[in-house]
CSV table of C-alpha atoms in Angstrom, one decimal:
chain,number,residue,atom,x,y,z
D,22,LYS,CA,0.1,-0.1,0.2
D,23,VAL,CA,1.0,3.6,-0.4
D,24,ASP,CA,-0.4,6.9,0.6
D,25,LEU,CA,-2.8,4.7,3.3
D,26,ASN,CA,-2.0,3.8,6.8
D,27,THR,CA,-3.4,0.3,7.9
D,28,ILE,CA,-6.5,1.4,9.6
D,29,ASP,CA,-7.3,3.2,6.0
D,30,VAL,CA,-7.1,0.0,4.2
D,31,VAL,CA,-9.1,-2.1,7.0
D,32,ARG,CA,-12.1,0.4,6.8
D,33,GLU,CA,-12.0,0.1,2.8
D,34,LEU,CA,-11.9,-3.9,3.1
D,35,ALA,CA,-14.4,-3.9,5.5
D,36,LYS,CA,-16.7,-1.8,3.1
D,37,ARG,CA,-15.8,-3.5,0.2
D,38,PHE,CA,-16.5,-7.0,1.7
D,39,SER,CA,-19.3,-6.0,3.7
D,40,LEU,CA,-17.8,-7.3,7.0
D,41,PRO,CA,-17.4,-5.7,10.4
D,42,VAL,CA,-14.0,-4.2,11.0
D,43,LYS,CA,-13.4,-6.5,13.9
D,44,ASN,CA,-13.2,-9.5,11.4
D,45,ILE,CA,-10.0,-7.8,9.8
D,46,THR,CA,-6.9,-8.2,11.9
D,47,PHE,CA,-3.5,-7.2,11.7
D,48,ALA,CA,-0.2,-7.2,13.6
D,49,GLY,CA,0.9,-3.8,13.8
D,50,LEU,CA,0.1,-0.4,12.4
D,51,LYS,CA,2.1,0.7,9.0
D,52,ASP,CA,2.6,4.5,8.2
D,53,LYS,CA,0.7,6.4,5.5
D,54,ASN,CA,3.8,8.2,4.1
D,55,ALA,CA,5.6,5.1,2.9
D,56,VAL,CA,5.6,2.0,0.4
D,57,THR,CA,4.5,-0.6,3.0
D,58,GLU,CA,3.8,-4.3,3.2
D,59,GLN,CA,2.0,-6.5,6.0
D,60,HIS,CA,-0.2,-9.2,6.5
D,61,LEU,CA,-4.0,-8.9,7.2
D,62,ALA,CA,-6.4,-11.9,8.2
D,63,ILE,CA,-9.7,-11.6,7.2
D,64,LYS,CA,-12.3,-13.6,8.7
D,65,GLY,CA,-15.9,-14.6,7.4
D,66,LEU,CA,-15.4,-14.4,3.6
D,67,LYS,CA,-16.9,-17.4,1.9
D,68,LYS,CA,-14.5,-16.7,-1.2
D,69,PHE,CA,-11.4,-14.9,-1.6
D,70,PRO,CA,-9.7,-14.2,-4.9
D,71,LYS,CA,-6.1,-14.5,-5.2
D,72,GLU,CA,-5.5,-10.9,-5.8
D,73,VAL,CA,-7.8,-7.9,-4.7
D,74,GLU,CA,-6.6,-4.4,-6.0
D,75,GLY,CA,-7.9,-1.0,-5.0
D,76,LYS,CA,-7.1,2.7,-4.9
D,77,ASN,CA,-3.2,2.7,-3.3
D,78,TYR,CA,-3.3,-0.7,-2.4
D,79,LYS,CA,-3.0,-4.5,-3.3
D,80,LEU,CA,-3.8,-7.7,-1.5
D,81,SER,CA,-2.5,-11.2,-2.6
D,82,LEU,CA,-3.7,-14.3,-0.9
D,83,VAL,CA,-0.6,-16.1,0.8
D,84,GLY,CA,-2.4,-18.7,3.2
D,85,PHE,CA,-5.2,-19.9,5.5
D,86,SER,CA,-4.8,-19.7,9.5
D,87,ASP,CA,-7.1,-20.7,12.2
D,88,GLN,CA,-6.2,-17.8,14.2
D,89,PRO,CA,-6.9,-14.0,13.6
D,90,LEU,CA,-3.6,-12.0,13.8
D,91,LYS,CA,-2.7,-10.1,17.1
D,92,LEU,CA,-0.7,-7.1,17.9
D,93,GLY,CA,2.8,-8.6,18.6
D,94,ASN,CA,2.3,-11.6,16.2
D,95,PHE,CA,5.6,-10.4,14.1
D,96,LYS,CA,9.2,-10.6,15.0
D,97,GLY,CA,10.3,-7.1,13.7
D,98,ASN,CA,10.3,-4.6,10.6
D,99,TYR,CA,12.9,-4.0,8.0
D,100,PHE,CA,13.0,-0.6,6.5
D,101,GLU,CA,14.9,1.0,3.6
D,102,ILE,CA,14.6,4.7,3.5
D,103,VAL,CA,15.7,7.3,1.3
D,104,VAL,CA,16.1,10.6,3.1
D,105,ARG,CA,16.8,13.7,1.0
D,106,ASN,CA,17.9,17.2,1.5
D,107,VAL,CA,20.2,16.2,4.2
D,108,SER,CA,22.8,19.1,5.4
D,109,LYS,CA,26.3,18.3,6.0
D,110,LYS,CA,25.8,18.8,9.4
D,111,GLU,CA,23.1,16.2,9.6
D,112,ARG,CA,25.3,13.8,7.3
D,113,ILE,CA,28.1,14.2,9.8
D,114,ASN,CA,26.0,13.6,12.8
D,115,ALA,CA,24.6,10.4,11.3
D,116,GLU,CA,28.0,9.1,10.3
D,117,LYS,CA,29.1,9.7,14.0
D,118,ASN,CA,25.9,8.0,15.1
D,119,VAL,CA,25.8,4.7,13.2
D,120,ASP,CA,28.3,3.0,15.1
D,121,PHE,CA,27.1,4.1,18.5
D,122,ILE,CA,23.6,2.9,17.9
D,123,GLN,CA,24.6,-0.3,16.5
D,124,LYS,CA,26.6,-0.9,19.8
D,125,TYR,CA,24.2,0.8,22.3
D,126,GLY,CA,20.7,1.1,20.7
D,127,PHE,CA,18.4,4.4,21.0
D,128,ALA,CA,15.7,5.7,23.1
D,129,ASN,CA,13.0,3.6,22.4
D,130,TYR,CA,10.1,6.4,22.6
D,131,PHE,CA,7.1,6.3,20.6
D,132,GLY,CA,6.8,7.9,17.5
D,133,GLU,CA,5.0,10.7,16.4
D,134,GLN,CA,2.7,8.4,14.1
D,135,ARG,CA,1.3,7.6,17.6
D,136,PHE,CA,0.0,10.9,18.3
D,137,GLY,CA,-1.9,11.5,14.7
D,138,SER,CA,-5.1,12.1,17.0
D,139,VAL,CA,-3.6,15.1,19.0
D,140,LYS,CA,-1.6,16.5,16.1
D,141,ASN,CA,-4.5,19.0,15.5
D,142,ALA,CA,-6.2,19.1,18.6
D,143,LYS,CA,-5.8,21.4,22.0
D,144,GLU,CA,-6.0,18.4,24.6
D,145,PHE,CA,-6.0,14.2,24.9
D,146,ILE,CA,-9.5,13.0,24.6
D,147,VAL,CA,-8.7,11.1,27.9
D,148,LYS,CA,-8.3,14.4,29.8
D,149,HIS,CA,-11.6,15.3,29.0
D,150,LEU,CA,-13.1,12.1,29.8
D,151,LEU,CA,-11.5,11.8,33.2
D,152,ALA,CA,-13.4,15.1,34.0
D,153,HIS,CA,-16.8,13.9,32.7
D,154,LYS,CA,-16.5,16.5,29.8
D,155,TYR,CA,-18.0,14.2,27.3
D,156,GLU,CA,-19.3,17.1,24.9
D,157,GLU,CA,-15.4,18.5,25.1
D,158,ALA,CA,-14.1,15.1,24.4
D,159,LEU,CA,-16.4,14.9,21.4
D,160,GLN,CA,-15.4,18.3,20.1
D,161,GLU,CA,-11.8,17.4,20.4
D,162,TYR,CA,-12.4,14.3,18.5
D,163,LEU,CA,-14.6,15.9,15.8
D,164,PHE,CA,-12.7,18.9,15.3
D,165,SER,CA,-9.3,17.5,14.5
D,166,TYR,CA,-8.9,18.6,10.9
D,167,SER,CA,-5.9,20.0,9.8
D,168,ASP,CA,-7.8,22.0,7.0
D,169,TRP,CA,-8.8,25.2,9.4
D,170,LYS,CA,-11.6,25.9,7.2
D,171,ILE,CA,-13.2,22.6,8.0
D,172,LYS,CA,-12.6,22.8,11.2
D,173,ARG,CA,-14.6,26.5,11.4
D,174,ARG,CA,-17.4,25.5,9.5
D,175,LEU,CA,-18.1,22.4,11.7
D,176,LYS,CA,-17.5,24.5,14.9
D,177,ARG,CA,-20.3,27.1,13.8
D,178,LEU,CA,-22.8,23.9,13.0
D,179,TRP,CA,-22.1,22.2,16.4
D,180,GLY,CA,-25.6,21.2,17.7
D,181,ASN,CA,-27.5,21.4,14.6
D,182,TRP,CA,-26.8,17.8,13.5
D,183,ARG,CA,-28.3,17.3,10.3
D,184,LYS,CA,-26.5,20.4,8.8
D,185,TYR,CA,-23.2,19.2,10.7
D,186,LEU,CA,-23.7,15.9,8.9
D,187,ASN,CA,-24.1,17.5,5.6
D,188,ALA,CA,-20.9,19.7,6.2
D,189,MET,CA,-18.8,16.3,7.3
D,190,PRO,CA,-16.4,14.5,4.9
D,191,GLN,CA,-18.3,11.5,3.4
D,192,GLN,CA,-14.9,9.6,4.1
D,193,ALA,CA,-15.4,9.8,7.8
D,194,ILE,CA,-17.5,7.0,8.1
D,195,TYR,CA,-17.3,6.4,11.9
D,196,GLU,CA,-17.4,9.9,12.8
D,197,ARG,CA,-20.7,10.1,10.7
D,198,LYS,CA,-22.3,7.4,12.6
D,199,LEU,CA,-21.2,9.1,15.8
D,200,VAL,CA,-23.1,12.5,14.6
D,201,GLU,CA,-26.1,10.5,13.5
D,202,GLU,CA,-26.4,9.0,17.1
D,203,LEU,CA,-26.4,12.8,18.3
D,204,ALA,CA,-29.1,13.4,15.8
D,205,LYS,CA,-31.4,11.0,17.1
D,206,GLY,CA,-30.8,12.7,20.6
D,207,VAL,CA,-28.6,10.5,22.5
D,208,SER,CA,-26.0,11.9,25.3
D,209,TYR,CA,-22.6,13.0,24.3
D,210,LYS,CA,-21.6,10.1,26.6
D,211,GLN,CA,-23.6,7.4,24.7
D,212,ALA,CA,-22.4,8.8,21.3
D,213,PHE,CA,-18.9,7.6,21.7
D,214,LEU,CA,-20.4,4.1,21.9
D,215,ALA,CA,-21.1,4.4,18.1
D,216,LEU,CA,-17.4,4.2,17.7
D,217,PRO,CA,-15.9,0.9,17.3
D,218,LYS,CA,-13.7,-0.2,20.3
D,219,ASN,CA,-10.5,0.0,19.0
D,220,ILE,CA,-11.2,3.8,17.9
D,221,ARG,CA,-11.8,4.2,21.6
D,222,LEU,CA,-9.0,2.3,22.9
D,223,MET,CA,-6.7,4.5,20.5
D,224,PHE,CA,-7.5,7.5,22.8
D,225,ALA,CA,-6.4,5.6,25.6
D,226,PHE,CA,-3.1,4.3,24.3
D,227,THR,CA,-2.4,7.8,22.5
D,228,TYR,CA,-2.3,9.4,26.1
D,229,GLN,CA,-0.6,6.4,27.7
D,230,SER,CA,2.0,6.7,24.8
D,231,TYR,CA,2.4,10.3,25.8
D,232,LEU,CA,3.1,9.5,29.5
D,233,TRP,CA,5.5,7.0,28.8
D,234,ASN,CA,7.4,9.0,26.5
D,235,ARG,CA,7.7,11.7,29.2
D,236,PHE,CA,9.0,9.0,31.8
D,237,LEU,CA,11.7,7.7,29.4
D,238,TYR,CA,12.7,11.6,28.5
D,239,ARG,CA,12.8,12.5,32.5
D,240,PHE,CA,15.0,9.6,32.9
D,241,ILE,CA,17.4,10.1,30.3
D,242,VAL,CA,17.7,14.0,31.0
D,243,ARG,CA,18.4,13.1,34.8
D,244,TYR,CA,21.1,10.7,34.7
D,245,PHE,CA,22.8,10.8,31.1
D,246,PRO,CA,24.6,13.2,29.0
D,247,PHE,CA,22.1,13.7,26.3
D,248,CYS,CA,20.9,15.9,23.3
D,249,GLU,CA,17.7,17.3,22.6
D,250,VAL,CA,15.4,16.9,19.1
D,251,PRO,CA,12.1,17.9,17.9
D,252,GLN,CA,9.5,14.9,17.9
D,253,GLY,CA,7.9,16.7,14.9
D,254,ILE,CA,4.6,16.9,16.8
D,255,LYS,CA,3.5,20.3,18.9
D,256,ASP,CA,6.6,21.5,20.6
D,257,TRP,CA,7.5,18.1,22.2
D,258,THR,CA,11.2,17.0,22.1
D,259,TYR,CA,13.1,13.8,22.6
D,260,ALA,CA,16.3,13.6,24.4
D,261,PHE,CA,18.7,10.9,23.6
D,262,TYR,CA,21.4,9.5,25.6
D,263,THR,CA,24.8,10.7,23.9
D,264,HIS,CA,27.2,8.7,26.0
D,265,MET,CA,27.3,5.3,27.3
D,266,SER,CA,29.8,2.7,29.3
D,267,ASP,CA,29.7,-1.0,28.6
D,268,THR,CA,29.1,-1.2,32.3
D,269,LEU,CA,26.2,1.3,32.3
D,270,PHE,CA,24.7,-0.5,29.1
D,271,GLU,CA,24.6,-3.9,30.8
D,272,LYS,CA,22.3,-2.2,33.5
D,273,VAL,CA,19.9,-0.4,30.9
D,274,LYS,CA,19.6,-2.5,27.7
D,275,ASN,CA,17.0,-4.7,29.3
D,276,LEU,CA,15.4,-1.9,31.3
D,277,GLU,CA,11.4,-2.2,31.0
D,278,ILE,CA,9.2,1.1,31.9
D,279,PRO,CA,5.5,0.4,32.9
D,280,TYR,CA,2.9,2.6,31.1
D,281,LEU,CA,1.7,3.0,34.5
D,282,GLY,CA,3.4,1.2,37.3
D,283,ARG,CA,0.2,-0.1,38.9
D,284,GLU,CA,0.1,-3.7,38.1
D,285,TYR,CA,3.7,-3.6,36.7
D,286,LYS,CA,6.0,-2.1,39.6
D,287,PRO,CA,9.3,-0.8,38.1
D,288,SER,CA,12.1,-2.9,39.3
D,289,ASP,CA,14.4,0.5,39.1
D,290,LEU,CA,13.7,2.8,42.0
D,291,LYS,CA,14.8,5.8,39.9
D,292,VAL,CA,11.9,5.0,37.5
D,293,GLU,CA,9.6,4.5,39.9
D,294,ARG,CA,10.2,8.1,41.3
D,295,ILE,CA,9.7,9.5,37.9
D,296,ILE,CA,6.5,7.8,37.5
D,297,GLU,CA,5.5,9.0,40.5
D,298,GLU,CA,6.4,12.8,39.5
D,299,VAL,CA,5.0,12.7,36.1
D,300,LEU,CA,1.6,11.0,37.2
D,301,SER,CA,1.3,13.7,40.1
D,302,GLU,CA,2.0,16.6,37.5
D,303,GLU,CA,-0.9,15.2,35.4
D,304,GLY,CA,-3.0,14.8,38.3
D,305,ILE,CA,-3.5,11.0,38.1
D,306,SER,CA,-3.9,9.2,41.2
D,307,GLU,CA,-4.3,5.4,42.0
D,308,GLU,CA,-7.8,5.7,42.1
D,309,THR,CA,-7.8,7.4,38.4
D,310,LEU,CA,-6.0,4.2,37.1
D,311,ASN,CA,-8.8,2.0,37.6
D,312,GLN,CA,-11.5,4.2,36.0
D,313,GLU,CA,-13.7,3.0,32.8
D,314,ARG,CA,-15.3,5.5,30.6
D,315,ILE,CA,-17.2,4.9,27.3
D,316,GLY,CA,-16.9,1.3,27.4
D,317,ILE,CA,-13.1,1.0,27.8
D,318,ARG,CA,-10.6,0.8,30.7
D,319,LEU,CA,-8.8,4.2,30.3
D,320,PHE,CA,-5.5,2.7,31.6
D,321,ALA,CA,-4.2,-0.5,30.8
D,322,ASP,CA,-1.0,-2.3,32.2
D,323,GLY,CA,2.3,-3.1,30.5
D,324,VAL,CA,5.7,-2.7,30.2
D,325,ARG,CA,8.0,-1.4,27.4
D,326,LYS,CA,12.0,-1.7,27.1
D,327,ALA,CA,13.6,1.7,27.4
D,328,VAL,CA,16.3,0.9,24.8
D,329,ALA,CA,15.6,-0.2,21.1
D,330,MET,CA,18.4,-2.3,19.4
D,331,PRO,CA,18.3,-2.0,15.5
D,332,ARG,CA,20.1,-4.8,13.8
D,333,ASP,CA,22.1,-4.2,10.5
D,334,LEU,CA,22.1,-0.5,10.4
D,335,LYS,CA,23.7,0.7,7.2
D,336,MET,CA,23.9,4.0,5.7
D,337,LYS,CA,24.9,4.8,2.0
D,338,ARG,CA,25.4,8.1,0.6
D,339,LEU,CA,23.7,8.4,-2.7
D,340,SER,CA,24.4,11.8,-3.4
D,341,LYS,CA,25.7,15.2,-1.7
D,342,SER,CA,22.6,15.5,0.1
D,343,THR,CA,20.6,12.2,-0.2
D,344,VAL,CA,21.4,9.2,2.0
D,345,LYS,CA,19.9,5.7,1.8
D,346,VAL,CA,19.5,4.1,5.5
D,347,SER,CA,18.5,0.4,5.7
D,348,PHE,CA,17.8,-1.5,9.1
D,349,ILE,CA,15.8,-3.8,11.0
D,350,LEU,CA,13.7,-2.9,14.3
D,351,PRO,CA,11.9,-5.2,17.0
D,352,PRO,CA,8.2,-4.8,17.1
D,353,GLY,CA,7.0,-1.5,18.4
D,354,SER,CA,10.0,0.5,17.5
D,355,TYR,CA,9.7,3.5,15.5
D,356,ALA,CA,11.9,4.3,12.5
D,357,THR,CA,11.1,7.9,12.7
D,358,VAL,CA,12.5,7.8,16.4
D,359,LEU,CA,15.8,6.4,14.7
D,360,LEU,CA,16.1,8.8,12.1
D,361,ARG,CA,15.7,11.6,14.5
D,362,LYS,CA,18.5,10.2,16.6
D,363,LEU,CA,20.9,9.4,13.7
D,364,PHE,CA,20.4,12.7,11.7
D,365,LEU,CA,19.7,15.2,14.7
D,366,CYS,CA,21.4,14.2,17.7
D,367,GLN,CA,24.8,15.8,18.1
D,368,ARG,CA,27.4,13.8,20.2
D,369,VAL,CA,29.7,16.2,21.8
D,370,GLN,CA,33.2,14.3,22.2
């Protein structure tokens, strides 16, 4: 596929085959702005042609399974990326960083793709849900267009649901279903249930990813020499460690940071203190962690490695300002994060 993310394709296929979205499963999300390949599993089709082609995507039948695909069902991702308009400074940074990253990895932040739903929003939807502000939460979701003309028109029509529907983009299938429920007179809270559960869960995952990035950022800034680079969304930044000893690396290479530290208590006291600090700053208490809204638990338990280790990291200069980079990343690690470390992080010797 090209110029489509995984969810775009899944929605299109569900519509094409008249199937519920939940019948189409995948092991991970692929970016929109790339040429990507991945496996999908489709349940409920009586007949499947060897190939299916649509606008900007193509499916080929590779086999059958008794089980759906699940997140994490893959061993890693191989990337080949051509980076253009590379400045001399960025190229020199990358040349210096290649060996360091191969040996000591890089900070395993969630990448900017994880935060697409808040790129044009003022606040995390979960923050409104925690405060029982369901109208504000819906507005945050339904106004999150990059086109300011569409956003302004929708704000003006808020509450006039029939006119609002006419002003909405036709391809906004699930958002339109939500507004149709509002037009029937249901509450703002109930309207959220018109969204598929995976979209509602996305609201929670996005906020948890933001919190986890803050945990890791503070850990690095507090305990390592570091460089700071923009994340590519809002004014957020990444901090990457720029120096590492073999002895220290043995301690941190397998360090796992919990998403929230409720079920998965940190093994590192420094990390535990940082988590407590960040949650306090966000106004999140032990009681908050147990809460549910709109049919989902807002905070799920889990852990994530603090350090990502790429394999076969190679860089080839194609021209004065063009570089080709290839590497393999473990599941859940982001190529965009590695590239920011590689090209933008200056290691002071």
